[in-house]
Amino acid sequence: MFSKVLIANRGEIAVRIIRACRELGVQTVAVYSEADKEALHTQLADEAICIGPAKAADSYLNVQSVLSAAIVTNAEAIHPGFGFLSENSQFAAMCEECNITFIGPKAATIDAMGNKINARELMQKANVPVIPGSRGVISSVDEALTIADDIGYPVMLKAAAGGGGKGIRKVLSKEELPQHFTSAQQEAKAAFGNDDMYLEKIIYPARHIEVQILGDQYGHVIHLGERDCSLQRNNQKVLEESPSIAISAEKRQLLGETAVRAAKAVQYENAGTIEFLMDQSGEFYFMEMNTRIQVEHPVTEMVTGIDLVKAQLKVASGEELPYTQEDITITGHAIECRINAENPAFNFAPSPGKIKNLLLPSGGMGLRVDSAMYSGYTIPPFYDSMIAKVIVHGDDRMDALMKMQRALHEIVTDGIITNAEFQLDLITHENVLAGEYDTSFLQETFLPNWEPESDN
């Protein structure tokens, strides 16, 4: 095991990693921007180093600053968390060149799966079903029109280097395609420095189902069940649950086996996620691979009893997976709600500011809150608006839903506005209670009829 790990991230995931390291007896180094000087992760780590100004490009995305911090503190490994540099293959390669372990897959794997077009081709070779669509990069609007006519509308334009909902456009007709193609390309260029586009048939209605995988350096790969992430707004997940109510036992087994086959096709090491879309008939199609720990990883931890962050640290340090696929069992039901500093009543506008009084749910079995908030903390306006995750585990789905309702009722964040009330209204909707929803439900059915009761 490593003696010291640098966490190249901020917020609740940095706190989560620090706690896992401490339980393993590993010293930690936090990095922070000037805006995060008072952040909780800087207080919990054994050491903390400022790596630049508030702007992420000058701090958390600054490869040289992060690596320099690791070198001067003699950190043996870097955990990137999610976002920021977590799926930057050049950063992973530079860590290797500096004899610093990157806690994640190899740089070549990140590179192969980071380009969604390459990923599609690799999966097809591994006999993993992919969504019908283009082959290779689409070179022009005319080519896009030809392909879309061939597979039929509606289609989805996607950035090859995409992620986080950027560079994606839903196209309903040929009249819309030219404008959407241009705008998606421009957004992709600005976000990723790469404007390569590809096109896929829209699977509608669909469930967004992802499978958690874990691999070691010795070729062993297992899956830890699936998460249903179908409740989304603007292609961003809002709530996740496991197991999925929409999958039969036979389909669950097939999905897990397919995910493991996909991971083995790229010699996957460490924690990762294979994302699928499932149509009404139960057929599923590969969408993408996330080569990092996911925001929603606690859902899987709750139903399997396996600490995924500790597992990441162990396999990255050279340990063999201590369990086989037969050892993995799914017990009960878990749900996660993302709590964001935003105002749902005003189109989910960010709501940074100072937290004057904070009360987070606690107590009772099967409740967990991952957060980096505290009373008196000022949430900066420069980063993602997610400030906490509420995770519950119940004997069954209804038990978990009732626990989540109780937990959301208890949240108090005087000084800022959050989406806690929105989440509460969402999980008490009859469709969500019944598990009858798809990826379009939140945006097309729930939001048009939702009326906020207050500012908090």
Short mmCIF file of C-alpha atoms in Angstrom, two decimals:
data_model
loop_
_atom_site.label_atom_id
_atom_site.label_comp_id
_atom_site.label_asym_id
_atom_site.label_seq_id
_atom_site.Cartn_x
_atom_site.Cartn_y
_atom_site.Cartn_z
CA MET A 1 0.00 0.00 0.00
CA PHE A 2 1.08 3.57 -0.65
CA SER A 3 2.41 5.66 2.22
CA LYS A 4 1.16 8.98 0.78
CA VAL A 5 -1.49 9.87 -1.83
CA LEU A 6 -2.27 13.25 -3.39
CA ILE A 7 -5.94 13.92 -4.16
CA ALA A 8 -6.22 15.97 -7.36
CA ASN A 9 -9.75 17.15 -6.72
CA ARG A 10 -11.99 19.17 -4.42
CA GLY A 11 -15.39 19.04 -2.72
CA GLU A 12 -17.12 15.92 -1.46
CA ILE A 13 -15.12 13.46 -3.58
CA ALA A 14 -11.84 14.79 -2.19
CA VAL A 15 -13.21 14.35 1.33
CA ARG A 16 -14.41 10.85 0.43
CA ILE A 17 -10.94 9.82 -0.80
CA ILE A 18 -9.16 11.35 2.21
CA ARG A 19 -11.37 9.33 4.56
CA ALA A 20 -10.71 6.09 2.68
CA CYS A 21 -6.96 6.76 2.79
CA ARG A 22 -7.05 7.46 6.51
CA GLU A 23 -8.83 4.16 7.18
CA LEU A 24 -6.01 2.41 5.29
CA GLY A 25 -3.30 4.28 7.19
CA VAL A 26 -2.28 6.30 4.14
CA GLN A 27 -1.19 9.94 4.49
CA THR A 28 -2.93 12.46 2.24
CA VAL A 29 -2.08 15.64 0.37
CA ALA A 30 -4.88 18.01 -0.65
CA VAL A 31 -4.49 20.52 -3.44
CA TYR A 32 -6.65 23.61 -3.58
CA SER A 33 -7.26 26.77 -5.54
CA GLU A 34 -7.20 30.22 -3.94
CA ALA A 35 -11.01 30.06 -3.82
CA ASP A 36 -10.88 26.80 -1.83
CA LYS A 37 -8.51 27.88 0.93
CA GLU A 38 -11.15 27.21 3.60
CA ALA A 39 -12.58 24.09 1.96
CA LEU A 40 -13.11 21.02 4.12
CA HIS A 41 -10.73 18.79 2.16
CA THR A 42 -7.83 21.13 2.95
CA GLN A 43 -8.61 20.80 6.65
CA LEU A 44 -8.94 17.01 6.71
CA ALA A 45 -5.81 16.15 4.73
CA ASP A 46 -2.40 15.73 6.37
CA GLU A 47 -0.95 18.35 4.01
CA ALA A 48 -2.48 20.97 1.73
CA ILE A 49 -0.89 22.88 -1.13
CA CYS A 50 -2.31 25.79 -3.12
CA ILE A 51 -1.95 25.11 -6.85
CA GLY A 52 -3.29 28.31 -8.40
CA PRO A 53 -6.09 30.83 -8.82
CA ALA A 54 -9.82 30.10 -8.64
CA LYS A 55 -10.22 29.34 -12.34
CA ALA A 56 -10.08 25.56 -12.80
CA ALA A 57 -7.84 25.86 -15.87
CA ASP A 58 -5.23 27.53 -13.68
CA SER A 59 -5.50 25.14 -10.74
CA TYR A 60 -7.34 21.82 -10.76
CA LEU A 61 -6.77 21.36 -14.51
CA ASN A 62 -3.17 22.59 -14.40
CA VAL A 63 -1.18 19.39 -14.93
CA GLN A 64 2.18 20.93 -14.09
CA SER A 65 0.93 22.40 -10.81
CA VAL A 66 -0.67 19.14 -9.70
CA LEU A 67 2.40 17.06 -10.56
CA SER A 68 4.71 19.58 -8.88
CA ALA A 69 2.64 19.35 -5.71
CA ALA A 70 2.95 15.56 -5.77
CA ILE A 71 6.71 15.71 -6.30
CA VAL A 72 7.48 18.25 -3.55
CA THR A 73 5.36 16.32 -1.02
CA ASN A 74 6.81 12.93 -2.04
CA ALA A 75 3.38 11.52 -2.86
CA GLU A 76 3.64 8.05 -4.36
CA ALA A 77 0.26 8.16 -6.08
CA ILE A 78 -2.42 10.56 -7.31
CA HIS A 79 -6.14 9.91 -7.04
CA PRO A 80 -7.96 12.12 -9.58
CA GLY A 81 -11.52 11.58 -8.29
CA PHE A 82 -14.06 12.42 -11.01
CA GLY A 83 -14.12 15.39 -13.37
CA PHE A 84 -11.08 17.64 -13.79
CA LEU A 85 -8.08 15.44 -14.78
CA SER A 86 -9.67 12.06 -14.06
CA GLU A 87 -10.07 11.06 -17.71
CA ASN A 88 -7.07 12.96 -19.10
CA SER A 89 -4.85 10.32 -20.68
CA GLN A 90 -1.93 12.76 -21.04
CA PHE A 91 -2.03 13.43 -17.31
CA ALA A 92 -2.10 9.71 -16.54
CA ALA A 93 0.89 9.19 -18.87
CA MET A 94 2.82 12.03 -17.24
CA CYS A 95 2.20 10.49 -13.82
CA GLU A 96 3.73 7.26 -15.08
CA GLU A 97 6.73 9.17 -16.49
CA CYS A 98 7.26 10.78 -13.06
CA ASN A 99 7.07 7.37 -11.32
CA ILE A 100 3.84 8.41 -9.64
CA THR A 101 1.00 5.89 -9.69
CA PHE A 102 -2.17 7.17 -11.31
CA ILE A 103 -5.06 5.62 -9.39
CA GLY A 104 -7.14 4.58 -12.35
CA PRO A 105 -6.71 2.66 -15.61
CA LYS A 106 -3.65 2.90 -17.84
CA ALA A 107 -3.24 6.00 -20.01
CA ALA A 108 -3.74 3.91 -23.17
CA THR A 109 -7.10 2.64 -21.88
CA ILE A 110 -8.30 6.15 -21.02
CA ASP A 111 -7.23 7.34 -24.45
CA ALA A 112 -8.95 4.46 -26.24
CA MET A 113 -12.25 4.86 -24.41
CA GLY A 114 -12.18 8.66 -24.16
CA ASN A 115 -12.75 8.94 -27.89
CA LYS A 116 -16.32 7.73 -28.24
CA ILE A 117 -15.87 6.78 -31.89
CA ASN A 118 -12.90 4.54 -31.09
CA ALA A 119 -14.82 3.10 -28.16
CA ARG A 120 -17.74 2.12 -30.41
CA GLU A 121 -15.40 0.31 -32.78
CA LEU A 122 -13.61 -1.52 -29.96
CA MET A 123 -16.90 -2.65 -28.48
CA GLN A 124 -18.17 -3.93 -31.81
CA LYS A 125 -15.03 -6.06 -32.13
CA ALA A 126 -15.67 -7.43 -28.64
CA ASN A 127 -19.22 -8.43 -29.64
CA VAL A 128 -20.77 -5.79 -27.38
CA PRO A 129 -23.97 -4.35 -28.93
CA VAL A 130 -23.72 -0.68 -29.88
CA ILE A 131 -26.37 1.86 -30.87
CA PRO A 132 -26.90 2.02 -34.66
CA GLY A 133 -25.03 5.02 -36.03
CA SER A 134 -22.11 6.38 -38.01
CA ARG A 135 -18.77 4.68 -38.47
CA GLY A 136 -15.82 6.94 -37.80
CA VAL A 137 -15.79 10.75 -37.75
CA ILE A 138 -18.50 12.61 -39.64
CA SER A 139 -16.64 15.00 -41.94
CA SER A 140 -19.48 17.32 -42.98
CA VAL A 141 -23.12 18.28 -42.60
CA ASP A 142 -23.88 16.53 -45.89
CA GLU A 143 -22.42 13.27 -44.59
CA ALA A 144 -24.43 13.62 -41.39
CA LEU A 145 -27.61 14.15 -43.42
CA THR A 146 -26.95 11.04 -45.49
CA ILE A 147 -26.33 8.85 -42.42
CA ALA A 148 -29.37 10.23 -40.58
CA ASP A 149 -31.59 9.54 -43.58
CA ASP A 150 -30.27 5.99 -43.66
CA ILE A 151 -30.87 5.10 -39.97
CA GLY A 152 -33.93 7.31 -39.55
CA TYR A 153 -34.80 10.24 -37.31
CA PRO A 154 -34.65 11.15 -34.49
CA VAL A 155 -30.87 10.98 -34.07
CA MET A 156 -28.32 12.23 -31.55
CA LEU A 157 -25.24 14.19 -32.58
CA LYS A 158 -22.35 13.60 -30.18
CA ALA A 159 -18.83 14.90 -29.71
CA ALA A 160 -16.19 12.18 -30.03
CA ALA A 161 -14.30 13.60 -27.04
CA GLY A 162 -17.55 14.42 -25.21
CA GLY A 163 -18.65 14.12 -21.63
CA GLY A 164 -20.74 15.94 -19.05
CA GLY A 165 -23.57 16.53 -21.49
CA LYS A 166 -21.50 18.85 -23.73
CA GLY A 167 -21.36 18.58 -27.51
CA ILE A 168 -24.65 16.65 -27.65
CA ARG A 169 -27.69 17.61 -29.73
CA LYS A 170 -31.01 15.86 -30.25
CA VAL A 171 -32.08 16.14 -33.89
CA LEU A 172 -35.70 15.45 -34.79
CA SER A 173 -35.61 16.20 -38.53
CA LYS A 174 -33.29 16.92 -41.44
CA GLU A 175 -34.23 20.61 -41.27
CA GLU A 176 -32.75 20.87 -37.76
CA LEU A 177 -29.54 18.97 -38.43
CA PRO A 178 -27.29 21.64 -40.06
CA GLN A 179 -27.79 24.15 -37.25
CA HIS A 180 -27.37 21.55 -34.50
CA PHE A 181 -24.26 20.12 -36.17
CA THR A 182 -22.56 23.51 -36.22
CA SER A 183 -23.49 24.43 -32.64
CA ALA A 184 -22.47 21.01 -31.26
CA GLN A 185 -19.13 21.23 -33.05
CA GLN A 186 -18.48 24.70 -31.64
CA GLU A 187 -19.38 23.59 -28.12
CA ALA A 188 -17.19 20.49 -28.39
CA LYS A 189 -14.24 22.54 -29.66
CA ALA A 190 -14.56 24.98 -26.76
CA ALA A 191 -15.02 22.25 -24.12
CA PHE A 192 -12.61 19.55 -25.31
CA GLY A 193 -10.38 21.13 -27.97
CA ASN A 194 -11.74 18.55 -30.42
CA ASP A 195 -14.75 19.05 -32.72
CA ASP A 196 -14.97 15.53 -34.18
CA MET A 197 -18.61 14.43 -34.26
CA TYR A 198 -20.47 11.17 -34.67
CA LEU A 199 -24.14 10.28 -34.89
CA GLU A 200 -26.38 7.67 -33.28
CA LYS A 201 -29.98 6.60 -33.58
CA ILE A 202 -32.02 7.79 -30.63
CA ILE A 203 -33.30 4.90 -28.54
CA TYR A 204 -36.66 6.18 -27.32
CA PRO A 205 -38.04 5.58 -24.82
CA ALA A 206 -34.97 4.24 -23.03
CA ARG A 207 -33.52 3.53 -19.61
CA HIS A 208 -29.95 4.61 -18.83
CA ILE A 209 -28.37 1.59 -17.13
CA GLU A 210 -24.72 1.46 -16.11
CA VAL A 211 -22.64 -1.41 -14.74
CA GLN A 212 -19.88 -0.92 -12.16
CA ILE A 213 -16.71 -2.84 -12.96
CA LEU A 214 -13.48 -3.43 -11.05
CA GLY A 215 -10.28 -4.87 -12.44
CA ASP A 216 -6.77 -5.55 -11.15
CA GLN A 217 -3.32 -5.74 -12.73
CA TYR A 218 -3.56 -9.50 -13.18
CA GLY A 219 -6.40 -9.67 -15.68
CA HIS A 220 -9.21 -10.22 -13.18
CA VAL A 221 -12.36 -8.21 -13.86
CA ILE A 222 -15.67 -8.38 -12.00
CA HIS A 223 -18.89 -6.40 -12.09
CA LEU A 224 -20.76 -5.14 -9.04
CA GLY A 225 -24.26 -4.90 -10.45
CA GLU A 226 -26.05 -2.10 -12.23
CA ARG A 227 -27.33 1.38 -11.46
CA ASP A 228 -30.38 2.96 -13.06
CA CYS A 229 -29.54 6.56 -13.94
CA SER A 230 -32.56 7.36 -16.11
CA LEU A 231 -33.71 10.42 -14.16
CA GLN A 232 -31.78 13.17 -15.93
CA ARG A 233 -31.99 16.85 -16.79
CA ASN A 234 -30.04 18.15 -19.79
CA ASN A 235 -28.20 14.81 -20.01
CA GLN A 236 -27.05 15.20 -16.39
CA LYS A 237 -27.97 12.57 -13.81
CA VAL A 238 -30.16 13.75 -10.94
CA LEU A 239 -30.96 10.53 -9.06
CA GLU A 240 -29.51 7.02 -9.24
CA GLU A 241 -30.67 3.72 -7.82
CA SER A 242 -29.59 0.08 -7.63
CA PRO A 243 -30.72 -2.45 -8.58
CA SER A 244 -32.80 -1.36 -11.55
CA ILE A 245 -36.48 -2.19 -11.24
CA ALA A 246 -36.68 -2.52 -15.04
CA ILE A 247 -34.35 -5.51 -15.44
CA SER A 248 -35.12 -9.20 -15.05
CA ALA A 249 -32.69 -11.56 -13.32
CA GLU A 250 -31.74 -13.12 -16.66
CA LYS A 251 -31.14 -9.74 -18.28
CA ARG A 252 -29.12 -8.61 -15.25
CA GLN A 253 -26.77 -11.56 -15.62
CA LEU A 254 -26.35 -10.98 -19.36
CA LEU A 255 -25.73 -7.25 -18.81
CA GLY A 256 -23.04 -7.95 -16.22
CA GLU A 257 -21.32 -10.51 -18.43
CA THR A 258 -21.36 -8.07 -21.35
CA ALA A 259 -19.83 -5.30 -19.19
CA VAL A 260 -17.03 -7.61 -18.06
CA ARG A 261 -16.36 -8.60 -21.66
CA ALA A 262 -16.19 -4.92 -22.62
CA ALA A 263 -13.72 -4.20 -19.82
CA LYS A 264 -11.51 -7.17 -20.66
CA ALA A 265 -11.41 -6.05 -24.31
CA VAL A 266 -9.35 -3.02 -23.22
CA GLN A 267 -7.41 -4.76 -20.41
CA TYR A 268 -9.21 -2.60 -17.87
CA GLU A 269 -7.68 -1.96 -14.46
CA ASN A 270 -9.21 -0.23 -11.43
CA ALA A 271 -12.80 1.04 -11.08
CA GLY A 272 -14.85 1.99 -14.11
CA THR A 273 -18.37 2.05 -15.48
CA ILE A 274 -19.93 0.70 -18.67
CA GLU A 275 -23.00 2.71 -19.65
CA PHE A 276 -25.84 1.23 -21.69
CA LEU A 277 -29.19 2.35 -23.07
CA MET A 278 -32.01 -0.17 -22.79
CA ASP A 279 -35.03 0.01 -25.07
CA GLN A 280 -38.63 -0.97 -24.31
CA SER A 281 -38.08 -4.54 -25.41
CA GLY A 282 -35.20 -4.99 -22.97
CA GLU A 283 -32.43 -4.89 -25.57
CA PHE A 284 -29.39 -2.93 -24.40
CA TYR A 285 -26.73 -1.03 -26.30
CA PHE A 286 -23.27 0.20 -25.30
CA MET A 287 -23.12 3.96 -24.90
CA GLU A 288 -19.74 4.73 -23.32
CA MET A 289 -17.18 3.72 -20.72
CA ASN A 290 -16.30 6.03 -17.85
CA THR A 291 -12.68 5.37 -16.92
CA ARG A 292 -12.93 6.72 -13.36
CA ILE A 293 -14.89 6.52 -10.15
CA GLN A 294 -18.44 7.78 -10.64
CA VAL A 295 -20.35 10.40 -8.67
CA GLU A 296 -22.93 7.71 -7.91
CA HIS A 297 -20.49 5.02 -6.71
CA PRO A 298 -21.97 5.04 -3.15
CA VAL A 299 -25.16 3.41 -4.48
CA THR A 300 -23.15 0.34 -5.45
CA GLU A 301 -21.24 0.41 -2.17
CA MET A 302 -24.51 0.32 -0.25
CA VAL A 303 -25.90 -2.77 -2.01
CA THR A 304 -22.63 -4.73 -2.22
CA GLY A 305 -20.87 -3.73 1.00
CA ILE A 306 -17.67 -3.08 -0.97
CA ASP A 307 -15.75 0.19 -0.49
CA LEU A 308 -14.91 1.11 -4.07
CA VAL A 309 -12.42 3.87 -3.21
CA LYS A 310 -10.46 1.55 -0.93
CA ALA A 311 -10.59 -1.06 -3.69
CA GLN A 312 -9.15 1.50 -6.11
CA LEU A 313 -6.27 2.22 -3.77
CA LYS A 314 -5.57 -1.46 -3.19
CA VAL A 315 -5.52 -2.58 -6.82
CA ALA A 316 -3.51 0.50 -7.86
CA SER A 317 -0.88 -0.45 -5.26
CA GLY A 318 -0.57 -3.88 -6.88
CA GLU A 319 -2.93 -5.99 -4.80
CA GLU A 320 -5.01 -8.71 -6.42
CA LEU A 321 -8.80 -8.50 -6.25
CA PRO A 322 -9.74 -10.41 -3.07
CA TYR A 323 -13.07 -11.59 -4.45
CA THR A 324 -14.44 -13.38 -7.51
CA GLN A 325 -17.70 -12.72 -9.33
CA GLU A 326 -19.39 -15.43 -7.25
CA ASP A 327 -18.57 -13.47 -4.08
CA ILE A 328 -20.58 -10.42 -5.21
CA THR A 329 -24.15 -10.28 -3.95
CA ILE A 330 -26.68 -7.46 -4.21
CA THR A 331 -28.58 -6.89 -0.98
CA GLY A 332 -31.58 -4.58 -0.62
CA HIS A 333 -32.03 -1.36 -2.57
CA ALA A 334 -30.08 1.94 -2.60
CA ILE A 335 -30.91 5.40 -3.92
CA GLU A 336 -28.79 8.53 -4.28
CA CYS A 337 -30.03 12.12 -4.67
CA ARG A 338 -27.59 14.79 -5.75
CA ILE A 339 -27.91 18.00 -3.77
CA ASN A 340 -26.88 21.05 -5.79
CA ALA A 341 -26.48 24.69 -4.84
CA GLU A 342 -28.96 25.88 -7.45
CA ASN A 343 -32.41 27.42 -7.72
CA PRO A 344 -34.81 25.09 -9.58
CA ALA A 345 -37.45 27.85 -9.63
CA PHE A 346 -35.16 29.97 -11.82
CA ASN A 347 -34.09 27.39 -14.37
CA PHE A 348 -31.67 25.80 -11.91
CA ALA A 349 -29.45 28.88 -11.76
CA PRO A 350 -26.35 28.39 -9.54
CA SER A 351 -26.74 29.56 -5.95
CA PRO A 352 -23.28 30.07 -4.46
CA GLY A 353 -22.82 31.92 -1.17
CA LYS A 354 -22.19 31.53 2.55
CA ILE A 355 -23.96 28.79 4.48
CA LYS A 356 -25.20 30.47 7.65
CA ASN A 357 -26.80 27.41 9.18
CA LEU A 358 -26.46 23.81 8.03
CA LEU A 359 -28.38 20.71 8.99
CA LEU A 360 -27.76 17.50 7.10
CA PRO A 361 -29.74 14.30 7.75
CA SER A 362 -28.13 11.87 10.17
CA GLY A 363 -29.10 8.96 12.34
CA GLY A 364 -30.99 5.79 11.54
CA MET A 365 -29.90 2.71 9.64
CA GLY A 366 -29.04 2.85 5.97
CA LEU A 367 -28.36 6.60 5.64
CA ARG A 368 -25.20 8.23 4.35
CA VAL A 369 -24.38 11.80 3.34
CA ASP A 370 -21.23 12.58 1.32
CA SER A 371 -20.56 16.29 1.59
CA ALA A 372 -17.88 18.93 2.04
CA MET A 373 -20.18 21.56 3.54
CA TYR A 374 -20.13 23.08 7.01
CA SER A 375 -21.79 26.04 8.73
CA GLY A 376 -19.95 29.23 7.81
CA TYR A 377 -18.50 27.78 4.60
CA THR A 378 -18.79 29.90 1.47
CA ILE A 379 -19.57 27.94 -1.67
CA PRO A 380 -17.50 29.47 -4.50
CA PRO A 381 -19.12 30.25 -7.86
CA PHE A 382 -16.35 28.76 -9.98
CA TYR A 383 -17.10 25.04 -9.96
CA ASP A 384 -19.82 22.42 -10.34
CA SER A 385 -22.88 23.15 -8.22
CA MET A 386 -23.09 19.71 -6.56
CA ILE A 387 -22.43 20.14 -2.82
CA ALA A 388 -23.68 16.89 -1.31
CA LYS A 389 -25.05 13.43 -2.03
CA VAL A 390 -27.72 11.80 0.11
CA ILE A 391 -27.62 8.01 -0.13
CA VAL A 392 -30.02 5.57 1.50
CA HIS A 393 -30.22 1.79 1.70
CA GLY A 394 -33.37 -0.15 2.46
CA ASP A 395 -34.56 -3.73 2.63
CA ASP A 396 -36.46 -3.07 -0.62
CA ARG A 397 -37.15 -0.17 -2.98
CA MET A 398 -40.11 1.27 -1.08
CA ASP A 399 -38.15 1.17 2.17
CA ALA A 400 -35.34 3.10 0.47
CA LEU A 401 -37.76 5.65 -1.00
CA MET A 402 -39.30 6.33 2.39
CA LYS A 403 -35.86 6.77 3.97
CA MET A 404 -34.92 9.24 1.23
CA GLN A 405 -38.10 11.23 1.83
CA ARG A 406 -37.26 11.46 5.51
CA ALA A 407 -33.67 12.48 4.79
CA LEU A 408 -34.56 15.21 2.29
CA HIS A 409 -37.09 16.68 4.72
CA GLU A 410 -34.29 17.23 7.24
CA ILE A 411 -31.95 19.29 5.03
CA VAL A 412 -31.45 22.93 6.09
CA THR A 413 -29.04 25.19 4.20
CA ASP A 414 -29.71 28.76 5.33
CA GLY A 415 -27.88 31.24 3.12
CA ILE A 416 -28.03 29.29 -0.13
CA ILE A 417 -30.77 27.69 -2.23
CA THR A 418 -30.59 24.00 -3.08
CA ASN A 419 -32.57 21.48 -5.11
CA ALA A 420 -33.57 19.45 -2.03
CA GLU A 421 -37.27 20.33 -2.36
CA PHE A 422 -37.14 19.52 -6.07
CA GLN A 423 -35.64 16.11 -5.28
CA LEU A 424 -38.31 15.47 -2.66
CA ASP A 425 -41.09 16.29 -5.12
CA LEU A 426 -39.43 14.06 -7.71
CA ILE A 427 -39.16 10.95 -5.55
CA THR A 428 -42.76 11.28 -4.37
CA HIS A 429 -44.13 11.47 -7.92
CA GLU A 430 -46.34 8.49 -8.74
CA ASN A 431 -44.21 7.45 -11.72
CA VAL A 432 -41.01 7.43 -9.71
CA LEU A 433 -42.67 5.58 -6.84
CA ALA A 434 -43.81 2.95 -9.33
CA GLY A 435 -40.46 2.87 -11.11
CA GLU A 436 -42.18 3.79 -14.36
CA TYR A 437 -39.88 6.34 -15.94
CA ASP A 438 -37.29 6.68 -18.69
CA THR A 439 -34.61 9.20 -19.69
CA SER A 440 -37.20 11.66 -20.99
CA PHE A 441 -39.51 11.60 -17.97
CA LEU A 442 -37.94 14.35 -15.86
CA GLN A 443 -37.59 16.85 -18.68
CA GLU A 444 -40.73 16.12 -20.67
CA THR A 445 -43.24 15.04 -18.02
CA PHE A 446 -42.16 16.08 -14.54
CA LEU A 447 -40.66 19.55 -15.01
CA PRO A 448 -43.45 21.05 -17.19
CA ASN A 449 -45.92 20.27 -14.41
CA TRP A 450 -43.72 21.02 -11.40
CA GLU A 451 -44.38 24.06 -9.26
CA PRO A 452 -41.85 24.99 -6.54
CA GLU A 453 -43.42 25.72 -3.16
CA SER A 454 -40.68 27.99 -1.82
CA ASP A 455 -37.17 29.28 -2.43
CA ASN A 456 -35.56 26.42 -0.54
#
